[in-house]
Amino acid sequence: QVQLVESGGGLVQAGGSLTLSCAASGNIASINSLGWFRQALGKQREMVATITSTSNTNYADSVKGRFTISRDNAKDTVYLQMNSLKPEDTDVYYCGALVGVLTYWGQGTQVTVSS
């Protein structure tokens, strides 16, 4: 079992920045990769960025060059630095942990970007 707790969401103006944090607990050693995903009401959850246990990263095309995912293994925490935010980045952001064929999710944090 893995538990994830996100923090750092909020309201920001277009062009601004936010940093999301996700603290993991439980069976940390079983985690293959961590990632950030987002979902708007009535839409499918989509991948934003992922990072493996060896720190290989992957980004959605829509956020490349603006968002950076990183992890602090000592703190069992993954971060998402979001710069140059756009109104279309408004969503609920979820932290996910891939463990084998299972994905564990946090409760989500709202990010709202005003124009």
Tab-separated table of C-alpha atoms in Angstrom:
chain	number	residue	atom	x	y	z
A	1	GLN	CA	0.000	0.000	0.000
A	2	VAL	CA	1.116	3.515	-0.815
A	3	GLN	CA	-0.419	6.735	0.447
A	4	LEU	CA	-0.009	10.049	-1.367
A	5	VAL	CA	-0.794	13.541	-0.093
A	6	GLU	CA	-0.665	16.507	-2.463
A	7	SER	CA	-0.293	20.152	-1.546
A	8	GLY	CA	0.485	23.463	-3.207
A	9	GLY	CA	-2.497	24.097	-5.433
A	10	GLY	CA	-4.273	27.428	-5.571
A	11	LEU	CA	-5.264	30.425	-7.646
A	12	VAL	CA	-2.696	32.182	-9.797
A	13	GLN	CA	-2.777	34.669	-12.646
A	14	ALA	CA	-1.789	33.669	-16.145
A	15	GLY	CA	1.973	33.770	-16.520
A	16	GLY	CA	2.503	32.970	-12.873
A	17	SER	CA	4.045	29.970	-11.150
A	18	LEU	CA	3.048	27.309	-8.651
A	19	THR	CA	4.826	24.346	-7.135
A	20	LEU	CA	2.915	21.197	-6.243
A	21	SER	CA	4.244	18.690	-3.736
A	22	CYS	CA	3.313	15.065	-3.198
A	23	ALA	CA	4.476	13.230	-0.104
A	24	ALA	CA	4.491	9.455	-0.328
A	25	SER	CA	4.300	7.025	2.560
A	26	GLY	CA	3.826	3.303	3.060
A	27	ASN	CA	5.649	0.779	0.880
A	28	ILE	CA	7.908	3.356	-0.810
A	29	ALA	CA	10.376	0.780	-2.076
A	30	SER	CA	7.681	-0.778	-4.263
A	31	ILE	CA	7.101	2.384	-6.315
A	32	ASN	CA	8.288	2.116	-9.929
A	33	SER	CA	7.511	5.671	-10.919
A	34	LEU	CA	5.696	8.762	-9.710
A	35	GLY	CA	3.779	11.250	-11.734
A	36	TRP	CA	1.429	14.155	-11.948
A	37	PHE	CA	-1.860	13.911	-13.775
A	38	ARG	CA	-4.727	16.313	-14.242
A	39	GLN	CA	-8.420	16.023	-14.840
A	40	ALA	CA	-11.152	18.483	-15.671
A	41	LEU	CA	-14.760	17.768	-14.777
A	42	GLY	CA	-16.239	15.337	-17.266
A	43	LYS	CA	-12.932	14.625	-18.959
A	44	GLN	CA	-10.410	11.809	-18.774
A	45	ARG	CA	-7.434	12.063	-16.490
A	46	GLU	CA	-4.310	12.885	-18.486
A	47	MET	CA	-0.616	12.535	-17.807
A	48	VAL	CA	1.265	15.750	-17.133
A	49	ALA	CA	4.703	14.476	-16.131
A	50	THR	CA	6.277	11.313	-14.768
A	51	ILE	CA	9.593	10.448	-13.144
A	52	THR	CA	11.056	7.003	-12.645
A	53	SER	CA	13.096	5.642	-9.755
A	54	THR	CA	16.214	6.470	-11.819
A	55	SER	CA	14.918	10.028	-12.440
A	56	ASN	CA	14.035	9.579	-16.085
A	57	THR	CA	11.316	12.072	-16.888
A	58	ASN	CA	8.505	12.322	-19.407
A	59	TYR	CA	6.230	15.280	-20.130
A	60	ALA	CA	3.023	15.933	-21.987
A	61	ASP	CA	3.659	18.075	-25.056
A	62	SER	CA	1.386	20.786	-23.676
A	63	VAL	CA	3.660	21.414	-20.671
A	64	LYS	CA	7.139	20.823	-22.090
A	65	GLY	CA	9.416	23.752	-21.373
A	66	ARG	CA	7.041	25.131	-18.730
A	67	PHE	CA	6.720	22.383	-16.097
A	68	THR	CA	9.474	20.470	-14.310
A	69	ILE	CA	9.015	17.288	-12.287
A	70	SER	CA	11.567	16.342	-9.663
A	71	ARG	CA	11.853	14.054	-6.669
A	72	ASP	CA	13.582	14.151	-3.307
A	73	ASN	CA	14.158	10.548	-2.294
A	74	ALA	CA	15.269	11.550	1.196
A	75	LYS	CA	11.859	13.140	1.774
A	76	ASP	CA	9.850	10.632	-0.319
A	77	THR	CA	8.392	13.631	-2.118
A	78	VAL	CA	7.817	14.478	-5.765
A	79	TYR	CA	7.396	18.043	-6.981
A	80	LEU	CA	5.888	19.738	-10.001
A	81	GLN	CA	7.232	23.203	-10.693
A	82	MET	CA	4.782	24.963	-13.001
A	83	ASN	CA	5.863	28.160	-14.755
A	84	SER	CA	4.215	30.346	-17.383
A	85	LEU	CA	0.822	29.029	-16.356
A	86	LYS	CA	-2.073	29.368	-18.772
A	87	PRO	CA	-5.832	29.360	-18.143
A	88	GLU	CA	-6.015	25.994	-19.898
A	89	ASP	CA	-3.815	24.534	-17.147
A	90	THR	CA	-6.770	24.906	-14.780
A	91	ASP	CA	-7.627	21.439	-13.487
A	92	VAL	CA	-7.506	19.174	-10.472
A	93	TYR	CA	-3.986	17.800	-10.283
A	94	TYR	CA	-3.389	14.306	-8.935
A	95	CYS	CA	-0.226	12.605	-7.823
A	96	GLY	CA	0.046	8.986	-8.913
A	97	ALA	CA	2.377	6.170	-7.930
A	98	LEU	CA	2.870	3.153	-10.177
A	99	VAL	CA	3.422	-0.057	-8.238
A	100	GLY	CA	3.580	-3.049	-10.552
A	101	VAL	CA	0.282	-2.944	-12.435
A	102	LEU	CA	-1.441	-0.823	-9.798
A	103	THR	CA	-1.659	2.956	-9.609
A	104	TYR	CA	-2.238	4.684	-6.314
A	105	TRP	CA	-3.715	8.192	-6.292
A	106	GLY	CA	-3.690	11.141	-3.998
A	107	GLN	CA	-6.797	13.147	-3.219
A	108	GLY	CA	-6.025	15.847	-5.773
A	109	THR	CA	-5.327	19.548	-5.519
A	110	GLN	CA	-7.067	22.299	-7.463
A	111	VAL	CA	-5.050	24.603	-9.699
A	112	THR	CA	-6.887	27.603	-11.112
A	113	VAL	CA	-5.242	30.000	-13.548
A	114	SER	CA	-7.076	33.247	-14.158
A	115	SER	CA	-6.724	35.212	-17.385
